[in-house]
Structure formats: C-alpha cells, structure tokens
CSV table of C-alpha atoms in Angstrom, one decimal:
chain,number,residue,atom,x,y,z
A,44,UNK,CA,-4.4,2.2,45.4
A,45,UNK,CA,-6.8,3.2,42.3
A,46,UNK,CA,-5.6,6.4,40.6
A,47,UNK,CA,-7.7,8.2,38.0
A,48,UNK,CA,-6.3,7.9,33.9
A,49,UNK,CA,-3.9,10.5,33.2
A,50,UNK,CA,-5.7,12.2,30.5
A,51,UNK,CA,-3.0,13.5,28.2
A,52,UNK,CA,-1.9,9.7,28.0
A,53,UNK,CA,-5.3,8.2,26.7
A,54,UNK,CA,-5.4,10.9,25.0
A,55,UNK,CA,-1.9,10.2,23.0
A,56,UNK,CA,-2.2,6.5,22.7
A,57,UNK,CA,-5.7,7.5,20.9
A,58,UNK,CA,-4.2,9.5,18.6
A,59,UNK,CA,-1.0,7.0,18.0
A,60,UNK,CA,-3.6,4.2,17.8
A,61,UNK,CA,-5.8,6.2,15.5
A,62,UNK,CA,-2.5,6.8,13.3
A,63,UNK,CA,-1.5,3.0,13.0
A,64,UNK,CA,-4.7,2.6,11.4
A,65,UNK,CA,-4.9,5.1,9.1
A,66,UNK,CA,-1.8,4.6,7.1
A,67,UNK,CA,-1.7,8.1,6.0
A,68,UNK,CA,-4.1,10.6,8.2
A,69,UNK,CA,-5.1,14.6,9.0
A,70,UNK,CA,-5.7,16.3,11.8
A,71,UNK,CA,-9.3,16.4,10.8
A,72,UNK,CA,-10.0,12.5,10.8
A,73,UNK,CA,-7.8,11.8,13.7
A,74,UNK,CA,-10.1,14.6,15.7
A,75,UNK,CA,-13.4,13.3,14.3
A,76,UNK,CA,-12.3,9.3,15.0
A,77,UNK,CA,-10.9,10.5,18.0
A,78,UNK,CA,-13.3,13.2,19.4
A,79,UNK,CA,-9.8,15.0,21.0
A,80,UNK,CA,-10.0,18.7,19.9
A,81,UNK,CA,-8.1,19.7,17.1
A,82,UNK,CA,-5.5,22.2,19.3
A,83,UNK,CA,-4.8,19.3,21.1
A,84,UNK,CA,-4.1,16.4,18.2
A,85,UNK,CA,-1.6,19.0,16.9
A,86,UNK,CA,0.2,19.5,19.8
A,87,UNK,CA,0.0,15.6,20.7
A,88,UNK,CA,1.2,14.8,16.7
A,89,UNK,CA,3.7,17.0,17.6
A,90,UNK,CA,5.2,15.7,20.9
A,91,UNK,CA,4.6,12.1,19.2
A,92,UNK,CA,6.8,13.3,16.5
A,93,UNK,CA,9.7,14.6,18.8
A,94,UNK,CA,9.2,10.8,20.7
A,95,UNK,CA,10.4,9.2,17.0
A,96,UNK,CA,6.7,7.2,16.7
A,97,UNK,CA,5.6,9.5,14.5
A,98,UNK,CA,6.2,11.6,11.0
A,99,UNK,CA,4.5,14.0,8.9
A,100,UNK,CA,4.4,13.5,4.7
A,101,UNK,CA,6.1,16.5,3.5
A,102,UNK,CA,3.5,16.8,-0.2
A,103,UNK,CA,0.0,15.3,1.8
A,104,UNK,CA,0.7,17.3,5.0
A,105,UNK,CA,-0.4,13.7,6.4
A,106,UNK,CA,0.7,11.6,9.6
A,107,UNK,CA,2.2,8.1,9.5
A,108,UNK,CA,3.6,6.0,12.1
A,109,UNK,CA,7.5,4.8,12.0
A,110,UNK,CA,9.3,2.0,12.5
A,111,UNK,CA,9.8,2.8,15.8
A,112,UNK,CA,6.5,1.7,16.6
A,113,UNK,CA,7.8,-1.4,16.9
A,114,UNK,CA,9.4,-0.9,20.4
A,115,UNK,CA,5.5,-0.8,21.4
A,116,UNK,CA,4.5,-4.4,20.3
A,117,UNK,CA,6.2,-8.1,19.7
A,118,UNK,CA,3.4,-8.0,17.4
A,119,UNK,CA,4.9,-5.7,15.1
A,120,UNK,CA,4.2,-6.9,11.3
A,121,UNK,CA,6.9,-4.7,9.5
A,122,UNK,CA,4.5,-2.5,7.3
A,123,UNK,CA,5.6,1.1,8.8
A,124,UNK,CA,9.3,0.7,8.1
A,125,UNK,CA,8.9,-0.8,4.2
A,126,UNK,CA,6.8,2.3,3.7
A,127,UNK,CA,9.6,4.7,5.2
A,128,UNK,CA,11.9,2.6,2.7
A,129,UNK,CA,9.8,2.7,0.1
A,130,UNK,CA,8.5,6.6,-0.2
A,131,UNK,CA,11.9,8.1,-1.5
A,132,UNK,CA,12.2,4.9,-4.0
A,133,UNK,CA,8.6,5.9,-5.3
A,134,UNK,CA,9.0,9.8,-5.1
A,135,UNK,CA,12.6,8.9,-7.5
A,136,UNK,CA,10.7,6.8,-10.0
A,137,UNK,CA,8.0,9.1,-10.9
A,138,UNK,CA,10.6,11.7,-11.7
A,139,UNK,CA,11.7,9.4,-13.6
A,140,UNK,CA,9.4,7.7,-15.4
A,141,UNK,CA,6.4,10.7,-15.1
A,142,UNK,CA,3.5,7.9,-14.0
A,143,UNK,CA,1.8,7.7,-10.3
A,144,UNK,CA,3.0,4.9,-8.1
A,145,UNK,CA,1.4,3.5,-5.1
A,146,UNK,CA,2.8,1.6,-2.2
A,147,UNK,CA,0.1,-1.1,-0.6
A,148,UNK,CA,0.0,-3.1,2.4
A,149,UNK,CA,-3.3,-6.0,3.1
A,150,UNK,CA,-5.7,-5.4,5.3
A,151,UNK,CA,-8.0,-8.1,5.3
A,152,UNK,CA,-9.3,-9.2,1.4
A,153,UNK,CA,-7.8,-6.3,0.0
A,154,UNK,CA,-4.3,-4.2,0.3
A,155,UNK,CA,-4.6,-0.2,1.7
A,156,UNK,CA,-2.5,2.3,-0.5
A,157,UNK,CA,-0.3,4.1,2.4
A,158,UNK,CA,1.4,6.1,0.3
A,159,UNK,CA,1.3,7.8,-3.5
A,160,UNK,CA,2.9,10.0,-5.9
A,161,UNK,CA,-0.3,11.0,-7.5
A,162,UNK,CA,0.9,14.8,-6.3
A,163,UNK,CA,4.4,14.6,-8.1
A,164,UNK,CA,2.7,13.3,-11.6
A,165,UNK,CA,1.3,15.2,-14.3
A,166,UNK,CA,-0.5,12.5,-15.9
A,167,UNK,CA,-1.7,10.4,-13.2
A,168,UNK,CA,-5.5,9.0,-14.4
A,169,UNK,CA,-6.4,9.6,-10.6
A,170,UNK,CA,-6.8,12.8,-8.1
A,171,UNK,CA,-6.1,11.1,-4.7
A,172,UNK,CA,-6.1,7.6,-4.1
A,173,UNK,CA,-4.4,7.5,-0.4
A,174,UNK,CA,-6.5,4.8,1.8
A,175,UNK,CA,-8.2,3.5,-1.1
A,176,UNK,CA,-9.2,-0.2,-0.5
A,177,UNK,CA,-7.7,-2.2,-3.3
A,178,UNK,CA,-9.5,-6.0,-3.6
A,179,UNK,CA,-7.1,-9.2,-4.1
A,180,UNK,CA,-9.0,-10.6,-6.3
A,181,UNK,CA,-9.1,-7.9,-9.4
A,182,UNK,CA,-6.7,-5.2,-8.6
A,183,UNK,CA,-3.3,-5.1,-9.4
A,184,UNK,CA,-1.6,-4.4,-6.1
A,185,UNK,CA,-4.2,-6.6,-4.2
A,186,UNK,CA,-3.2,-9.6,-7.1
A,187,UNK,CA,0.5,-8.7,-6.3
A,188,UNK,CA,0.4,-9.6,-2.8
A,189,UNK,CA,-1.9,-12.4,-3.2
A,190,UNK,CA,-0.2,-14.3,-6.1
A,191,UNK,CA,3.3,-14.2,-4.7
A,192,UNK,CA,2.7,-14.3,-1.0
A,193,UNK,CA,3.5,-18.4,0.3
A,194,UNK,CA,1.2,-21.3,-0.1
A,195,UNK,CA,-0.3,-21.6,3.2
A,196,UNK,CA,-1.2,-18.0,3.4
A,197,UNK,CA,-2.8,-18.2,0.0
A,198,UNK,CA,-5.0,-21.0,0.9
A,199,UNK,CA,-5.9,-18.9,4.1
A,200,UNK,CA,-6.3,-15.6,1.8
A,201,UNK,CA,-8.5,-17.9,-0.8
A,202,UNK,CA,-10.9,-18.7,2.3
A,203,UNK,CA,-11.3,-15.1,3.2
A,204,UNK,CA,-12.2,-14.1,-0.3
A,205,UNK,CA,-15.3,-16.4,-0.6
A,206,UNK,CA,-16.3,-14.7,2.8
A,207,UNK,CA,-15.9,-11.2,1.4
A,208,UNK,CA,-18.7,-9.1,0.4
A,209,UNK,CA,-16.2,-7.5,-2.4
A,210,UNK,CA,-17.3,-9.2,-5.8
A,211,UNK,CA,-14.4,-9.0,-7.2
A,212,UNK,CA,-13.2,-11.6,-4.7
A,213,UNK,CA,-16.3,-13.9,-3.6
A,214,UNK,CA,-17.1,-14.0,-7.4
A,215,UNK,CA,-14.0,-15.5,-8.2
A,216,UNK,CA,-14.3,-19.5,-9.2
A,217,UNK,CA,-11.4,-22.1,-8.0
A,218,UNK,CA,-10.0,-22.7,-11.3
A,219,UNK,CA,-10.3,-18.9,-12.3
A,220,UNK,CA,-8.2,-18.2,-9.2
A,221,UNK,CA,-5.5,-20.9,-9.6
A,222,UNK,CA,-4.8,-19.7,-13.3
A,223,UNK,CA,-4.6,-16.1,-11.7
A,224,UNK,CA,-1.8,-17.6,-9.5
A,225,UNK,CA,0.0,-19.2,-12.0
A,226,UNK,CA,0.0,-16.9,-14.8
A,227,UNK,CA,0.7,-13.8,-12.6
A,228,UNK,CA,3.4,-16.0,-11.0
A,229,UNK,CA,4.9,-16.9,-14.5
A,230,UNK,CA,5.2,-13.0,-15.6
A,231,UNK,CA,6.7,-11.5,-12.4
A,232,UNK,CA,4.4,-9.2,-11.8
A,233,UNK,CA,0.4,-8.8,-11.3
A,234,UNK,CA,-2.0,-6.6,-13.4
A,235,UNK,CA,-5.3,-5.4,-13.2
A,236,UNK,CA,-8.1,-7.5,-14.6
A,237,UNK,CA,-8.7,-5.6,-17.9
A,238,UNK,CA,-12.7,-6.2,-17.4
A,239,UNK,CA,-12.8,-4.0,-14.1
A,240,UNK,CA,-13.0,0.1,-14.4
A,241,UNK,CA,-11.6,2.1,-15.5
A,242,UNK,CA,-11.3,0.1,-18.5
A,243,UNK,CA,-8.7,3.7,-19.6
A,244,UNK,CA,-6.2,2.9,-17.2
A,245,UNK,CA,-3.7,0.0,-16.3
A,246,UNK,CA,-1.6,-0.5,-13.2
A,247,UNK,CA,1.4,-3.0,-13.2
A,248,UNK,CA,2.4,-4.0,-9.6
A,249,UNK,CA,5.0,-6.3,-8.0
A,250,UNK,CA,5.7,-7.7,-4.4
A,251,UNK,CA,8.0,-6.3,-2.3
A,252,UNK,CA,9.4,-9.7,-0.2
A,253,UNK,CA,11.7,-10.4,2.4
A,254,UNK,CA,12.7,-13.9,1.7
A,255,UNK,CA,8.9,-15.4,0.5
A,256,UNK,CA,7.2,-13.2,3.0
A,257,UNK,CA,5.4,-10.4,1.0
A,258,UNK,CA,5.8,-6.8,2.8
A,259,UNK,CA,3.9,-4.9,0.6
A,260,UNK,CA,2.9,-4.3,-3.1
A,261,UNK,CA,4.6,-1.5,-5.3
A,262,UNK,CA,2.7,-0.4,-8.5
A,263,UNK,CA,2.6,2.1,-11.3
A,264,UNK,CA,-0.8,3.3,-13.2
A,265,UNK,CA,-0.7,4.6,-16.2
A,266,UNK,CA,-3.3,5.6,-19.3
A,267,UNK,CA,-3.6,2.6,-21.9
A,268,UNK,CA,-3.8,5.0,-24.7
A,269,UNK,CA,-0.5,6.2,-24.0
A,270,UNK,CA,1.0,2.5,-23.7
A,271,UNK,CA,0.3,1.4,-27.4
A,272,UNK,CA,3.5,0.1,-27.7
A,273,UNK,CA,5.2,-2.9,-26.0
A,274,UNK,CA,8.4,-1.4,-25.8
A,275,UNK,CA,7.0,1.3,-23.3
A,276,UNK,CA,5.3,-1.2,-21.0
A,277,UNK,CA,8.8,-2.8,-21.1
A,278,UNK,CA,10.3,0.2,-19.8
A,279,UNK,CA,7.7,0.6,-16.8
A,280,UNK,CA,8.1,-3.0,-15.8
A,281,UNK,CA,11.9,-3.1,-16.1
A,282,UNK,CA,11.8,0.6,-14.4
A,283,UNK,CA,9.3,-1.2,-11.6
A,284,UNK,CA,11.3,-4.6,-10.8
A,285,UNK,CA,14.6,-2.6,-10.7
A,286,UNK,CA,13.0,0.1,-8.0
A,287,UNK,CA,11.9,-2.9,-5.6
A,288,UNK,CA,14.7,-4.9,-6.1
A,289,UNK,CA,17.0,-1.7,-5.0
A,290,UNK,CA,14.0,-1.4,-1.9
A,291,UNK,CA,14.5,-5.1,-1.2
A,292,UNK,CA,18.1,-4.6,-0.6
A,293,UNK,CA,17.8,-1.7,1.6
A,294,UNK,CA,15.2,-3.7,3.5
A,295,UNK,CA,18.1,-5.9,4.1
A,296,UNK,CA,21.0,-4.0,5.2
A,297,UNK,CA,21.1,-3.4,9.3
C-alpha cells in the first residue's frame, strides 16, 4: 500500500539537512535554500531543538547541528561535536587574549569556519567571517589541516588541489608544497602565506587531532602592526597550543 509523504517530515529533514550543511545558519537562508516558509522553519528549528539534533548560537542567533546527529548516520565524520567542544574553549581565549578565533572544518580544497569570536573582540581585522571558504593551499586554517592531517590523505588532498579552480591551490608547484609540509610541520603550527591579502593581518592556526586524524583547525587573527614583537606572537601561539591541547583532552574523556 502507497501512502502520500507526510509533509511536516520532508519538511524537517529539509531543514535538518539544510542545517548540516551550513555549519552555522538563519532562518532566512534555511527558508530561501529550503523554500519552507519562515513561520514554519522556526517552529520546525524549534521542535528539532527540543529532539537534541539541533542548537541555536547564543551571540549569531544562528543554528548548528549536535552531536547527536550522529544517531542519524554510521557516516557520521565527528565535525558537529568538536565544534560543541570547541566554542566555549574559543569564547574563553578571546577574553583572554582580546584577538578573534575561528574554528574550521574541510570541505572539499578548503576548510569552512563554523564558528567565530569575531563578535566578542574589539580588535578583530574582520566583521563576519562565519562560512567563509578558507583554501588549503594559502590560508592558515586550510594549511593547518592540510600539513598535519596523515600521509595518504595528503596525497589524496594534493590531487584535489591541482583540480581546484582556487589559485591559491592549483597554482601551487610540487616542491613549493612539500616545503609547505615540512616547514609548517617543523613549527607546530601553520600560518598564512604572507603574500596573500590582507597583507595587515596574520592568522596562526593549529590542528585539532584525535590520534593523527585531524578534526578541525583552531586559529587566531590578529593585526601585524600590533605584533612587532616576538615575544607577543609567543604568547598567542603558546595561548593557542595550550587551548587545543585542553580541547583535545576533552575530546577524549567519555
């Protein structure tokens, strides 16, 4: 027996589906990607919400998926719950430390930032940067994931950035890109290439792993001017690589 689709069910898996991809979306985009009246997303946000799939970011007013998403797919690649980690680790350090940081996770030849403190800092060089494309090649939080992710997915990354219509990955020559590896690898951390704009600002970014597997990319930005002296890049990096080694750990514990 053929029964007709129960409407408020396409209707929710749209909008959970529409979610997923976004990272970090309003009502307005999941309505317009979605065609589903506005009245309607809210209230379906809203009983997605109550179901545990879904939360809304307290500053952006945005929607993200959680970690419970999982329970929908064997597929499941981890990215939700090391932002739910991650978000109070990044809120903490820019309290701290006054700079924006930005949590990433790939998609594709480049990492997504799902979520940023550019609201909580008064000296960030950008307004918004939430769903910004970030290239593996050139960026810092693309180079952090690509430089300390495993061997076999670099080779399989490398091939996807000669495909890629980004120039700041097809552009990029064989031995150009194994010194990127090793000298990134030999620091601990990944950095913008200083020839890309804007040439005002720096971002210093690190992996967050769970054993060689990289989850995601954690990264602060900052104004070179105000950086003229090593010691306070010190205190960024040493800041950044104590924050995800605390987010590692957490990562860890049941």
């Amino acid at each position: 027996m053929t029964f007709a689709p129960v409407q408020a069910v396409t209707k929710a898996l749209a909008v959970l589906a529409t979610v997923n991809q976004g990272g970090l979306v309003g009502v307005k985009e999941i309505h317009s990607r979605t065609g589903i009246p506005k009245p309607t997303v809210v209230r379906l946000l809203q009983t997605l919400i109550a179901a545990g799939y879904v939360n809304q970011d307290e500053k952006t007013r945005g929607y993200h998926v959680t970690s419970a998403i999982a329970n929908l797919s064997s597929g499941f690649h981890g990215a939700p719950k090391v932002i739910e980690v991650s978000r109070s680790f990044a809120d903490r350090l820019t309290k701290e430390i006054l700079w924006p940081c930005a949590i990433c996770t790939l998609d594709i030849d480049a990492v997504v930032i799902n979520y940023s403190t550019i609201p909580d800092s008064p000296i960030s060089p950008f307004h918004a940067s939430l769903g910004r494309r970030l290239s593996l090649g050139g960026r810092a939080l693309g180079r952090a994931y690509l430089c300390f992710c495993p061997p076999e997915e670099q080779r399989i990354l490398r091939d996807v950035m000669r495909a890629s219509k980004d120039p700041e990955n097809s552009q990029i020559s064989d031995s150009t890109f194994e010194r990127m590896i090793s000298r990134t690898r030999a620091k601990g951390f990944a950095e913008r290439n200083p020839e890309l704009e804007p040439r005002s600002s720096g971002t210093i970014a690190f992996p967050i792993r769970s054993g060689e597997r990289v989850l995601a990319t954690f990264g602060v930005t900052y104004f070179r001017s105000a950086l003229r002296g090593n010691q306070n890049r010190k205190t960024i990096i040493e800041a950044l690589r104590e924050t995800v080694t605390a987010i590692e750990a957490q990562l860890q514990t049941p």
